[in-house]
Backbone as JSON, one array per atom type, in Angstrom:
{
  "sequence": "MNDEISRRLREAAVAHEPNRARILARVERGAAGSEVRHRTPSIVRSSPRAAIVGLVVAATLTTGGLAVAAIGGAPLLPVVAPSPTVPSPTVSSPTVTPGASPSSRATASTGPAPAPAPVPAPTGGGARPTPADDSRVEDGPLRSEGLLDPHSTIYWAQSNLTLETTKPLSSVTVEMRIAQTGDVRDTGNWQTLPTDDFTVTVEESGGALLYRWALKPGRTVPAGKHAFASQYNHATGVRDLEHDSYRVEAQGPRGSFAVWGGFAPAG",
  "N": [[-36.8, -0.91, -33.33], [-35.7, -1.32, -31.17], [-33.03, -1.28, -31.49], [-32.92, 1.07, -32.25], [-33.29, 2.78, -29.64], [-31.31, 1.37, -28.1], [-29.07, 2.66, -29.33], [-29.24, 5.17, -28.95], [-29.45, 5.41, -26.44], [-26.72, 4.62, -25.68], [-25.44, 6.94, -26.91], [-26.86, 9.0, -25.32], [-25.84, 8.38, -23.08], [-22.98, 8.89, -22.78], [-22.33, 11.19, -23.71], [-23.92, 12.4, -21.49], [-23.68, 14.21, -18.77], [-23.95, 13.57, -15.05], [-26.12, 15.53, -12.84], [-26.23, 15.65, -9.67], [-27.84, 17.06, -8.08], [-29.6, 18.28, -9.76], [-30.7, 16.12, -10.47], [-32.04, 15.01, -8.21], [-33.43, 17.03, -7.4], [-35.54, 16.89, -9.64], [-36.21, 14.26, -9.31], [-37.62, 14.8, -6.9], [-39.55, 16.25, -7.42], [-41.4, 14.49, -9.31], [-42.15, 12.97, -7.66], [-43.87, 14.82, -6.47], [-45.61, 15.29, -7.89], [-46.71, 12.9, -8.12], [-48.94, 12.23, -6.79], [-50.92, 13.74, -7.75], [-51.45, 12.35, -10.44], [-52.49, 9.55, -11.02], [-51.79, 7.52, -12.69], [-49.21, 6.4, -14.06], [-47.25, 6.9, -17.1], [-46.19, 4.05, -19.34], [-42.57, 3.2, -19.98], [-42.58, 2.04, -22.43], [-44.76, 3.09, -23.94], [-44.04, 6.07, -24.13], [-42.28, 8.7, -25.07], [-39.13, 8.11, -27.02], [-36.61, 9.87, -25.63], [-37.83, 10.49, -23.33], [-37.65, 7.7, -22.43], [-34.95, 7.36, -22.31], [-34.07, 9.48, -20.58], [-35.18, 8.62, -18.09], [-34.0, 6.13, -17.94], [-31.26, 6.86, -17.67], [-31.15, 8.24, -15.2], [-32.07, 6.15, -13.45], [-29.67, 4.5, -13.65], [-28.03, 6.11, -12.76], [-28.4, 7.08, -10.05], [-28.22, 4.34, -8.82], [-25.69, 3.11, -9.42], [-23.81, 5.23, -9.01], [-22.75, 6.59, -10.81], [-21.38, 4.87, -12.74], [-22.95, 4.01, -14.95], [-22.02, 4.54, -17.71], [-20.24, 2.16, -18.61], [-22.02, -0.08, -17.94], [-24.05, 0.57, -19.69], [-22.89, 0.07, -21.87], [-22.35, -2.53, -22.48], [-20.65, -3.79, -21.12], [-20.29, -6.18, -18.33], [-20.61, -5.26, -14.79], [-18.32, -6.4, -12.18], [-18.99, -8.34, -9.83], [-19.15, -7.21, -6.34], [-17.23, -9.05, -3.74], [-17.15, -10.03, -0.71], [-14.45, -10.19, 1.49], [-12.89, -13.21, 2.68], [-12.98, -14.59, 5.53], [-9.85, -14.98, 7.99], [-8.81, -17.91, 8.58], [-6.95, -19.32, 11.29], [-4.34, -21.2, 11.45], [-4.04, -24.35, 12.75], [-2.12, -24.65, 15.66], [0.55, -27.35, 16.09], [1.88, -28.57, 18.88], [5.27, -29.84, 19.85], [6.3, -33.03, 20.74], [7.35, -33.31, 24.16], [10.36, -33.81, 25.3], [12.12, -35.75, 27.78], [15.12, -34.34, 28.96], [18.43, -36.08, 28.51], [17.56, -38.47, 28.51], [17.94, -41.56, 26.73], [16.75, -42.97, 23.69], [16.61, -45.54, 23.73], [16.86, -46.34, 26.83], [14.17, -44.89, 27.3], [12.35, -46.9, 25.99], [13.47, -49.06, 27.46], [12.5, -48.56, 29.87], [9.81, -49.1, 29.68], [9.15, -51.29, 28.52], [10.87, -53.4, 30.57], [13.73, -54.86, 31.54], [16.52, -55.72, 29.45], [17.03, -58.82, 28.04], [19.37, -60.99, 28.89], [22.21, -62.23, 26.9], [22.25, -65.28, 24.92], [24.54, -68.07, 25.84], [27.31, -68.6, 23.63], [27.79, -71.57, 22.16], [30.35, -74.02, 22.45], [33.05, -74.7, 19.91], [32.91, -77.98, 18.56], [35.55, -80.44, 18.53], [37.85, -79.34, 18.83], [41.17, -78.4, 19.9], [44.24, -80.77, 20.65], [43.6, -84.53, 20.47], [44.44, -86.98, 21.24], [44.86, -90.6, 19.64], [42.5, -93.35, 20.68], [43.74, -95.82, 22.53], [42.54, -98.46, 22.59], [41.46, -98.56, 20.64], [43.08, -98.43, 18.27], [46.17, -99.07, 16.53], [49.31, -98.15, 16.04], [51.98, -98.99, 15.67], [53.78, -101.79, 14.08], [55.42, -104.48, 13.67], [57.77, -103.35, 11.13], [56.4, -101.57, 10.94], [55.09, -97.73, 10.8], [53.19, -95.43, 11.81], [51.01, -92.42, 12.0], [48.26, -90.5, 12.09], [46.67, -87.47, 11.29], [45.1, -84.2, 11.09], [45.6, -81.45, 8.81], [47.35, -78.36, 9.11], [46.75, -76.22, 7.5], [43.72, -76.83, 6.99], [40.65, -75.58, 6.85], [37.25, -73.72, 8.0], [35.81, -74.51, 5.94], [37.0, -76.36, 4.3], [39.33, -79.27, 4.21], [42.11, -81.49, 4.95], [43.5, -84.52, 5.46], [46.09, -85.71, 6.62], [48.05, -88.87, 6.57], [50.9, -90.21, 7.72], [53.45, -92.61, 6.86], [55.27, -94.98, 8.12], [58.36, -97.31, 7.09], [60.7, -99.46, 8.06], [61.42, -101.29, 6.64], [61.95, -102.7, 3.09], [58.79, -102.81, 1.02], [56.4, -105.05, -0.37], [54.18, -105.03, -0.81], [51.14, -103.23, -0.01], [48.24, -101.54, 0.93], [46.57, -98.65, 1.73], [43.96, -97.34, 3.31], [41.69, -94.86, 3.99], [38.94, -93.38, 5.64], [36.53, -90.9, 5.56], [34.41, -89.6, 7.72], [31.28, -88.6, 6.97], [29.95, -86.07, 7.99], [28.43, -83.95, 7.37], [28.06, -82.61, 3.85], [30.3, -83.27, 3.0], [32.7, -83.55, 0.48], [34.59, -84.94, -2.08], [37.65, -83.52, -2.89], [39.87, -84.33, -3.64], [43.51, -85.77, -3.96], [46.85, -87.24, -2.96], [49.9, -88.25, -3.01], [53.31, -89.08, -1.38], [55.02, -90.85, -2.56], [55.51, -92.3, -6.09], [53.29, -91.58, -8.43], [52.41, -93.18, -10.38], [52.85, -96.06, -9.48], [50.73, -96.73, -7.6], [47.29, -97.6, -7.56], [44.44, -95.61, -7.56], [41.43, -94.85, -5.93], [38.33, -93.63, -4.99], [35.44, -93.39, -3.15], [31.67, -93.44, -1.86], [30.89, -94.82, 0.87], [29.46, -96.87, 3.47], [28.42, -94.33, 4.98], [30.44, -92.89, 4.95], [33.46, -90.98, 3.17], [35.63, -92.87, 1.02], [38.85, -93.5, 0.55], [41.48, -94.96, -1.25], [44.55, -96.54, -1.68], [46.43, -98.69, -3.54], [49.32, -100.71, -3.79], [50.4, -101.44, -7.03], [50.92, -104.34, -8.69], [54.27, -105.93, -8.62], [55.53, -103.78, -8.31], [57.45, -101.73, -5.62], [57.81, -100.6, -2.38], [59.72, -98.59, -0.91], [62.39, -98.52, 2.06], [61.75, -95.93, 4.35], [60.31, -92.78, 5.09], [56.84, -91.79, 4.26], [54.15, -90.33, 2.71], [50.34, -89.78, 2.71], [47.54, -88.31, 1.74], [44.12, -87.05, 1.99], [41.79, -85.35, 0.67], [38.78, -82.68, 0.81], [35.44, -80.67, 0.89], [33.52, -79.63, 3.66], [30.71, -78.99, 5.41], [30.06, -75.63, 6.67], [32.09, -74.61, 9.22], [33.9, -75.82, 12.38], [34.84, -78.93, 11.8], [34.08, -82.41, 13.01], [36.46, -84.86, 13.83], [36.14, -87.49, 14.85], [35.15, -89.95, 14.17], [36.81, -90.39, 11.89], [39.18, -92.12, 10.09], [41.8, -94.57, 9.7], [43.65, -97.26, 7.8], [46.24, -99.21, 7.46], [47.41, -102.23, 5.2], [50.21, -104.2, 4.76], [53.02, -105.94, 3.23], [55.97, -107.81, 3.87], [59.53, -108.72, 3.58], [59.13, -110.4, 5.89], [56.84, -111.05, 6.83], [53.32, -110.18, 7.16], [51.98, -107.14, 7.81], [49.84, -104.7, 9.94], [48.38, -101.84, 10.66], [46.45, -99.04, 12.18], [44.4, -96.1, 13.0], [43.33, -93.17, 14.46], [42.54, -89.79, 13.43], [44.32, -87.06, 14.79], [43.37, -83.68, 15.63], [44.72, -80.7, 14.45], [47.58, -79.17, 15.72]],
  "CA": [[-36.83, -0.02, -32.3], [-35.28, -1.61, -29.81], [-31.98, -1.15, -31.98], [-32.51, 2.41, -31.93], [-33.41, 2.69, -28.26], [-30.33, 1.0, -27.72], [-28.1, 3.27, -29.74], [-29.99, 6.27, -28.46], [-29.04, 5.3, -24.71], [-25.62, 4.87, -25.23], [-25.08, 8.36, -27.17], [-26.86, 9.87, -24.36], [-24.96, 7.67, -21.39], [-21.8, 9.2, -23.33], [-22.63, 12.65, -23.69], [-24.38, 12.7, -20.31], [-22.75, 14.32, -17.13], [-25.04, 13.61, -14.47], [-25.74, 16.34, -11.98], [-26.61, 14.99, -8.7], [-28.73, 18.11, -7.37], [-30.78, 18.21, -10.82], [-31.42, 14.93, -10.54], [-32.68, 14.68, -6.79], [-34.89, 17.9, -7.68], [-36.27, 15.72, -10.71], [-37.14, 12.83, -8.47], [-38.63, 15.64, -5.98], [-41.04, 16.93, -8.3], [-41.86, 13.55, -9.9], [-42.77, 12.5, -6.48], [-45.02, 15.39, -5.79], [-46.2, 15.0, -9.15], [-47.36, 11.32, -8.59], [-49.87, 12.48, -5.71], [-52.13, 13.82, -8.52], [-51.57, 11.52, -11.11], [-52.57, 7.92, -10.51], [-51.42, 6.38, -13.49], [-47.84, 6.88, -14.64], [-47.18, 6.5, -18.49], [-44.8, 3.2, -19.11], [-41.35, 3.66, -20.67], [-42.71, 1.42, -23.9], [-45.49, 4.35, -24.55], [-43.41, 7.25, -23.83], [-41.33, 8.88, -26.29], [-37.77, 7.86, -26.61], [-36.21, 10.79, -24.93], [-38.14, 10.35, -21.59], [-37.32, 6.58, -21.66], [-33.57, 7.84, -22.0], [-33.87, 10.03, -19.19], [-35.37, 7.93, -17.37], [-32.55, 4.96, -17.69], [-30.18, 7.54, -17.14], [-31.46, 8.71, -13.72], [-32.02, 4.92, -12.41], [-28.79, 3.79, -13.28], [-26.86, 7.06, -11.81], [-28.73, 6.73, -8.6], [-28.16, 3.01, -8.64], [-24.25, 2.76, -9.43], [-22.97, 6.12, -8.58], [-21.6, 7.25, -11.79], [-20.79, 3.81, -13.29], [-23.98, 3.72, -15.9], [-21.62, 4.26, -18.87], [-19.67, 0.93, -18.45], [-23.21, -1.07, -17.65], [-25.11, 0.6, -20.82], [-21.79, -0.22, -23.22], [-22.22, -4.03, -22.07], [-19.3, -4.68, -19.72], [-21.02, -6.49, -17.1], [-19.64, -5.04, -13.6], [-17.95, -7.45, -11.34], [-19.68, -8.09, -8.46], [-17.81, -7.4, -4.96], [-16.94, -10.31, -2.92], [-16.6, -9.68, 0.88], [-13.27, -11.2, 2.01], [-13.28, -14.29, 3.48], [-12.23, -14.62, 7.14], [-8.75, -15.55, 7.83], [-8.91, -18.82, 9.53], [-5.82, -19.28, 11.77], [-4.03, -22.68, 11.24], [-3.76, -25.31, 14.29], [-0.82, -25.13, 16.16], [1.11, -28.27, 16.57], [3.2, -28.74, 19.81], [6.08, -30.9, 19.42], [6.53, -33.72, 22.1], [8.21, -33.04, 25.25], [11.45, -35.28, 25.84], [13.04, -35.6, 29.08], [16.68, -34.24, 28.99], [19.12, -36.97, 28.99], [16.69, -39.79, 28.23], [17.84, -41.63, 25.29], [15.29, -43.81, 23.56], [16.67, -47.1, 24.42], [16.42, -45.84, 28.09], [12.68, -45.0, 27.49], [12.08, -48.4, 25.78], [13.83, -50.09, 28.76], [11.62, -48.36, 31.23], [8.52, -49.55, 29.44], [9.63, -52.95, 28.63], [11.73, -54.02, 31.44], [15.25, -55.25, 31.53], [16.59, -56.66, 28.26], [17.23, -60.19, 28.31], [20.8, -61.4, 28.76], [22.66, -62.92, 25.57], [22.43, -66.52, 24.95], [25.98, -68.14, 25.61], [28.02, -69.26, 22.44], [28.44, -72.78, 22.16], [32.0, -74.08, 22.09], [32.98, -75.34, 18.84], [33.1, -79.47, 18.79], [36.77, -81.29, 17.41], [38.95, -78.31, 18.83], [42.46, -79.23, 20.72], [44.95, -82.23, 20.37], [42.71, -85.5, 20.73], [45.26, -88.28, 20.43], [43.85, -91.81, 19.24], [42.34, -93.77, 21.69], [44.71, -97.0, 22.82], [41.9, -99.53, 22.67], [40.89, -98.42, 18.88], [44.38, -98.06, 17.32], [47.79, -99.78, 16.76], [49.9, -97.51, 15.24], [53.02, -99.77, 14.96], [53.73, -103.32, 13.82], [56.96, -105.05, 12.96], [58.62, -102.26, 10.64], [55.71, -99.87, 10.21], [55.05, -96.52, 11.83], [51.9, -94.69, 11.46], [50.31, -91.27, 12.43], [47.16, -89.42, 11.44], [46.91, -85.52, 11.81], [44.35, -83.22, 10.15], [46.58, -80.52, 8.04], [47.25, -77.51, 9.88], [46.13, -75.62, 6.67], [42.48, -76.7, 6.48], [39.52, -74.44, 7.17], [36.28, -74.35, 8.41], [35.12, -75.24, 4.66], [37.94, -77.43, 3.39], [40.35, -79.93, 5.12], [42.89, -82.48, 4.48], [43.66, -85.4, 6.76], [47.43, -86.6, 6.6], [48.7, -90.14, 7.04], [52.61, -90.39, 7.97], [53.86, -94.17, 7.18], [57.11, -95.35, 8.11], [58.65, -98.67, 7.53], [62.17, -99.5, 7.92], [62.1, -102.24, 5.57], [61.13, -102.57, 1.61], [57.54, -103.51, 0.8], [56.12, -105.51, -1.69], [52.6, -105.1, -0.96], [50.53, -101.96, 0.48], [47.05, -100.95, 0.71], [46.1, -97.8, 2.51], [42.62, -96.56, 3.36], [41.08, -93.53, 4.79], [37.49, -93.27, 5.64], [36.16, -89.67, 6.19], [32.84, -89.52, 8.03], [29.82, -87.66, 6.07], [29.33, -85.0, 9.09], [27.78, -83.2, 6.3], [28.23, -81.84, 2.9], [31.86, -83.87, 2.76], [32.89, -84.05, -0.82], [35.8, -85.06, -2.64], [38.16, -82.35, -3.67], [41.48, -84.54, -4.37], [44.39, -86.77, -3.04], [48.18, -87.22, -3.12], [51.03, -89.34, -1.87], [54.67, -88.81, -2.21], [55.44, -92.1, -3.64], [55.4, -92.26, -7.26], [51.79, -91.82, -8.98], [52.45, -94.24, -11.46], [52.93, -97.01, -8.58], [49.57, -96.93, -6.94], [45.75, -97.54, -8.16], [44.16, -94.73, -6.44], [40.47, -94.79, -5.83], [37.77, -92.93, -4.14], [34.25, -93.61, -3.35], [31.02, -93.55, -0.78], [31.01, -96.31, 1.51], [29.08, -97.03, 4.97], [28.16, -93.32, 5.57], [31.92, -91.79, 4.81], [34.17, -90.87, 1.79], [36.75, -94.07, 1.43], [39.91, -93.0, -0.29], [42.21, -96.3, -1.37], [45.93, -96.41, -2.66], [46.78, -99.81, -3.62], [50.55, -100.84, -4.7], [50.57, -102.16, -8.06], [52.01, -105.74, -8.83], [55.7, -105.65, -9.21], [56.23, -102.45, -7.74], [58.04, -101.9, -4.33], [57.98, -99.31, -1.45], [61.43, -98.4, -0.41], [61.88, -98.0, 3.45], [61.79, -94.4, 4.86], [58.93, -92.0, 5.6], [55.93, -91.47, 3.28], [52.97, -89.62, 3.14], [49.47, -89.92, 1.89], [46.67, -87.04, 1.73], [42.73, -87.02, 1.1], [41.06, -83.47, 0.47], [37.72, -82.72, 0.93], [34.85, -79.84, 1.32], [32.58, -80.18, 4.35], [29.74, -77.92, 5.9], [30.84, -74.48, 7.58], [32.58, -74.91, 10.6], [34.88, -76.52, 12.9], [34.67, -80.5, 11.84], [34.23, -83.1, 14.22], [37.21, -85.94, 13.55], [35.77, -88.4, 15.95], [34.62, -90.84, 13.22], [37.38, -90.51, 10.95], [39.93, -93.21, 10.73], [42.68, -94.77, 8.52], [44.2, -98.67, 8.03], [46.84, -99.69, 6.78], [48.01, -103.43, 5.51], [51.43, -104.27, 4.03], [53.53, -107.5, 3.28], [57.48, -107.33, 3.51], [60.51, -110.08, 3.43], [59.31, -111.13, 7.27], [55.2, -111.39, 6.67], [52.41, -109.37, 7.37], [51.83, -106.29, 8.93], [49.0, -103.97, 9.8], [48.39, -100.81, 11.79], [45.27, -98.74, 12.12], [44.14, -95.33, 13.98], [42.31, -91.98, 13.85], [43.25, -88.26, 12.94], [44.01, -85.88, 15.32], [43.49, -82.19, 15.02], [45.93, -79.8, 13.93], [47.71, -78.16, 17.05]],
  "C": [[-35.88, 0.09, -31.17], [-33.83, -1.03, -30.41], [-31.54, 0.33, -31.61], [-32.79, 3.13, -30.77], [-31.89, 2.72, -27.6], [-28.89, 2.02, -27.77], [-28.18, 4.77, -28.96], [-29.16, 6.38, -26.76], [-27.41, 5.23, -24.46], [-24.87, 6.19, -25.7], [-25.46, 9.39, -25.88], [-26.34, 9.46, -22.99], [-23.55, 8.77, -21.92], [-21.86, 10.6, -22.92], [-23.1, 13.2, -22.09], [-23.11, 12.94, -19.11], [-23.68, 14.45, -16.09], [-24.46, 14.72, -13.19], [-26.46, 15.91, -11.09], [-27.81, 15.94, -7.87], [-30.11, 18.28, -8.27], [-31.64, 17.38, -10.46], [-32.46, 14.52, -9.24], [-33.8, 15.65, -6.73], [-35.67, 17.32, -8.8], [-37.21, 15.13, -9.9], [-38.21, 13.89, -7.5], [-40.3, 15.79, -6.65], [-41.97, 16.06, -9.11], [-42.6, 12.74, -8.76], [-44.02, 13.08, -6.12], [-45.85, 15.43, -6.78], [-47.55, 13.31, -9.05], [-48.6, 11.46, -7.48], [-51.17, 12.83, -6.35], [-52.56, 12.95, -9.47], [-51.6, 10.16, -10.48], [-52.22, 7.15, -11.43], [-49.8, 7.18, -14.2], [-47.4, 6.18, -16.1], [-45.94, 5.21, -18.54], [-43.75, 3.39, -20.39], [-41.76, 3.09, -22.06], [-43.3, 2.36, -24.78], [-45.36, 5.74, -24.37], [-42.48, 7.32, -25.18], [-40.06, 8.2, -26.02], [-37.22, 8.7, -25.79], [-36.82, 10.45, -23.48], [-37.8, 8.9, -21.41], [-35.6, 6.71, -21.23], [-33.15, 8.17, -20.84], [-33.81, 9.2, -18.09], [-34.46, 6.46, -17.05], [-31.57, 5.8, -17.02], [-30.2, 7.71, -15.65], [-31.27, 7.51, -12.96], [-30.85, 4.48, -12.12], [-27.53, 4.86, -12.59], [-27.09, 6.76, -10.44], [-28.21, 5.28, -8.12], [-26.6, 2.91, -8.39], [-23.56, 3.67, -9.24], [-21.94, 6.65, -9.79], [-21.01, 6.27, -12.94], [-21.99, 3.12, -14.76], [-22.9, 3.39, -17.24], [-21.41, 2.78, -19.31], [-20.96, -0.31, -18.61], [-23.83, -0.99, -19.07], [-23.9, 0.1, -21.71], [-21.49, -1.56, -23.46], [-21.57, -4.94, -21.71], [-19.83, -4.96, -18.9], [-20.26, -6.07, -16.01], [-19.5, -6.16, -12.53], [-18.51, -7.42, -10.15], [-18.67, -7.91, -7.05], [-18.37, -8.33, -3.97], [-15.8, -9.48, -1.73], [-15.12, -10.95, 0.8], [-13.46, -12.13, 2.8], [-12.64, -13.91, 4.69], [-11.05, -15.58, 7.31], [-8.71, -16.8, 9.08], [-7.55, -19.44, 10.28], [-5.49, -20.79, 11.54], [-3.66, -23.06, 12.55], [-2.45, -25.44, 14.51], [-0.57, -26.58, 16.53], [2.04, -28.29, 17.45], [3.85, -30.17, 19.41], [6.26, -31.62, 21.22], [7.52, -33.38, 22.9], [9.23, -34.3, 25.65], [12.13, -34.9, 26.81], [14.42, -35.7, 28.79], [17.46, -35.38, 29.68], [18.46, -38.04, 29.25], [17.01, -40.32, 26.85], [16.56, -42.69, 25.02], [15.36, -45.18, 23.63], [16.35, -47.18, 25.94], [15.14, -45.73, 28.34], [12.15, -46.42, 26.91], [12.16, -49.14, 26.92], [12.57, -49.94, 29.7], [10.35, -48.86, 30.85], [8.33, -50.94, 29.2], [10.13, -53.68, 29.42], [13.17, -53.95, 30.71], [15.16, -55.9, 30.25], [17.14, -57.94, 28.6], [18.91, -60.48, 27.97], [21.01, -62.17, 27.36], [22.88, -64.28, 25.43], [23.91, -67.04, 24.87], [26.15, -69.11, 24.34], [28.26, -70.42, 22.88], [29.94, -73.04, 21.84], [32.17, -75.23, 20.73], [33.5, -76.93, 19.17], [34.82, -80.0, 18.36], [37.77, -80.34, 17.85], [40.16, -78.84, 19.9], [42.95, -80.51, 20.28], [44.01, -83.33, 20.87], [43.24, -86.69, 20.42], [44.19, -89.56, 20.42], [43.79, -92.61, 20.31], [43.3, -95.03, 21.72], [43.82, -98.24, 22.6], [41.4, -99.49, 21.0], [41.79, -98.34, 18.09], [45.73, -99.06, 17.25], [48.25, -98.95, 15.56], [51.58, -98.34, 14.88], [52.93, -101.07, 15.15], [54.62, -103.65, 13.15], [57.93, -103.4, 12.63], [57.7, -101.04, 10.2], [55.6, -99.03, 11.29], [53.85, -95.78, 11.16], [51.36, -93.46, 12.3], [49.46, -90.64, 11.69], [46.58, -88.13, 12.0], [46.08, -84.75, 10.64], [45.28, -82.0, 9.65], [46.44, -79.24, 8.56], [46.68, -76.28, 9.06], [44.51, -75.58, 5.98], [41.42, -75.52, 6.9], [38.23, -74.74, 7.4], [35.41, -74.23, 6.98], [35.71, -76.09, 3.97], [38.86, -77.93, 4.68], [41.13, -80.83, 4.39], [43.28, -83.15, 5.62], [44.8, -85.95, 5.8], [47.74, -87.7, 6.96], [50.19, -90.42, 6.9], [52.88, -91.91, 7.96], [55.38, -94.33, 7.08], [57.72, -96.75, 8.12], [60.1, -98.52, 7.18], [62.62, -100.82, 7.16], [61.43, -102.06, 4.3], [59.68, -103.01, 1.84], [57.14, -103.69, -0.24], [54.69, -105.65, -1.7], [51.92, -104.16, 0.01], [49.08, -101.84, 0.25], [46.63, -100.11, 1.7], [44.66, -96.98, 2.28], [42.64, -95.69, 4.31], [39.57, -93.21, 4.88], [37.35, -91.81, 6.32], [34.75, -89.47, 6.23], [32.27, -88.57, 7.12], [29.54, -87.1, 7.33], [28.39, -84.03, 8.39], [28.24, -82.26, 5.25], [30.01, -82.4, 2.29], [31.65, -84.27, 1.43], [34.32, -83.95, -1.14], [36.66, -84.21, -3.21], [39.87, -82.9, -4.28], [42.15, -85.36, -3.61], [45.84, -86.66, -3.7], [48.6, -88.15, -2.33], [52.54, -89.31, -2.38], [55.67, -89.98, -2.63], [55.09, -91.92, -5.13], [54.03, -92.69, -7.94], [51.41, -92.8, -9.75], [52.14, -95.74, -10.67], [51.58, -97.59, -7.79], [48.03, -96.44, -7.89], [44.85, -96.74, -7.16], [42.06, -94.69, -6.59], [39.45, -93.96, -4.57], [36.24, -93.0, -4.35], [33.14, -93.47, -1.48], [30.71, -94.79, -0.44], [30.69, -96.25, 2.75], [28.79, -95.51, 5.75], [29.57, -92.48, 5.47], [32.53, -92.23, 3.05], [35.31, -91.87, 2.06], [37.5, -93.94, 0.64], [41.02, -94.59, -0.22], [43.15, -96.12, -2.06], [46.4, -97.83, -2.59], [48.17, -99.87, -4.64], [50.2, -101.59, -5.83], [51.19, -103.43, -8.04], [53.13, -105.37, -9.26], [56.37, -104.18, -8.83], [56.68, -102.42, -6.04], [57.77, -100.39, -3.63], [58.94, -99.18, -0.72], [61.04, -98.08, 1.01], [62.36, -96.67, 3.56], [60.51, -94.07, 4.84], [58.27, -91.71, 4.48], [54.89, -90.85, 3.63], [51.77, -89.97, 2.3], [48.12, -88.95, 2.32], [45.15, -87.31, 1.13], [42.31, -85.81, 1.35], [39.44, -83.65, 0.06], [36.87, -81.37, 1.33], [34.07, -80.46, 2.24], [31.79, -78.88, 5.1], [30.07, -76.88, 6.79], [30.96, -74.94, 8.89], [33.23, -75.78, 11.22], [34.49, -78.14, 12.6], [34.69, -81.46, 12.8], [35.09, -84.51, 13.56], [37.06, -87.02, 13.88], [35.72, -89.88, 14.91], [35.71, -91.02, 11.93], [38.68, -91.62, 11.52], [40.68, -93.82, 9.23], [42.97, -96.37, 8.78], [45.08, -98.76, 7.16], [47.8, -101.22, 6.31], [49.01, -103.56, 4.38], [52.05, -105.73, 4.25], [55.34, -106.99, 3.0], [58.04, -109.03, 3.35], [59.81, -111.1, 4.97], [57.64, -111.35, 7.48], [54.69, -110.24, 6.54], [52.19, -108.31, 8.24], [50.47, -105.27, 8.6], [49.28, -102.77, 11.05], [47.31, -99.71, 11.07], [45.38, -97.48, 13.11], [42.94, -94.04, 13.25], [43.18, -90.73, 13.51], [43.18, -87.26, 14.19], [44.18, -84.88, 15.02], [45.04, -81.47, 15.13], [46.29, -78.74, 15.22], [48.28, -77.14, 16.57]]
}
């Protein structure tokens, strides 16, 4: 029964062309008749045709002509009221005083910048002659001079000893003491005399690197000017030479001789 009513409703809705004037007149007549009749038969107990007409009238008055779509099973979309537009807040950019740089504004709030700290002067710079009371650079036929090599750097250095003799020497021992001023490490040594004529050793001794050249028995150092050099790394910076020293002991035809002293910075 329900399927039959639904089918007839759809057929009647498709074939029906609503007449607003007739519908209003019918509604008025129904309202007038309701004063006499106190009981209106329900749509279930009425004939199918009366039920169809009643539904069409109600749908027409309510939706204004859209009953065909509603009866066909497609639900009507609800009317959504547009939401009010909320204006976005306006962000104002900070005001910057013309001509005021960030540094000047920071200075104004924190006070004047402190003056830079003075840079300490490096030690060991300039020529420093060997103290007279702590050296003897001449003795008999020997003359000596200690000097830092001019090719030394802030990481590496070479200490040079120049030894001059006016007589041949039958025994010579040369020692250089390089004070341990920080990360001092041996990197080599050399001399201008034949290498095979000397026994060379390097060792840590008394807080210093000790370089020693000893003339082998039966060898001779001829008269002339000869050089000995020690090479080493050290801590970064200008190294202090104050505690570096050398000593030479030798024997010649007229006895024993000795000279000693320090190393002056390269000029």
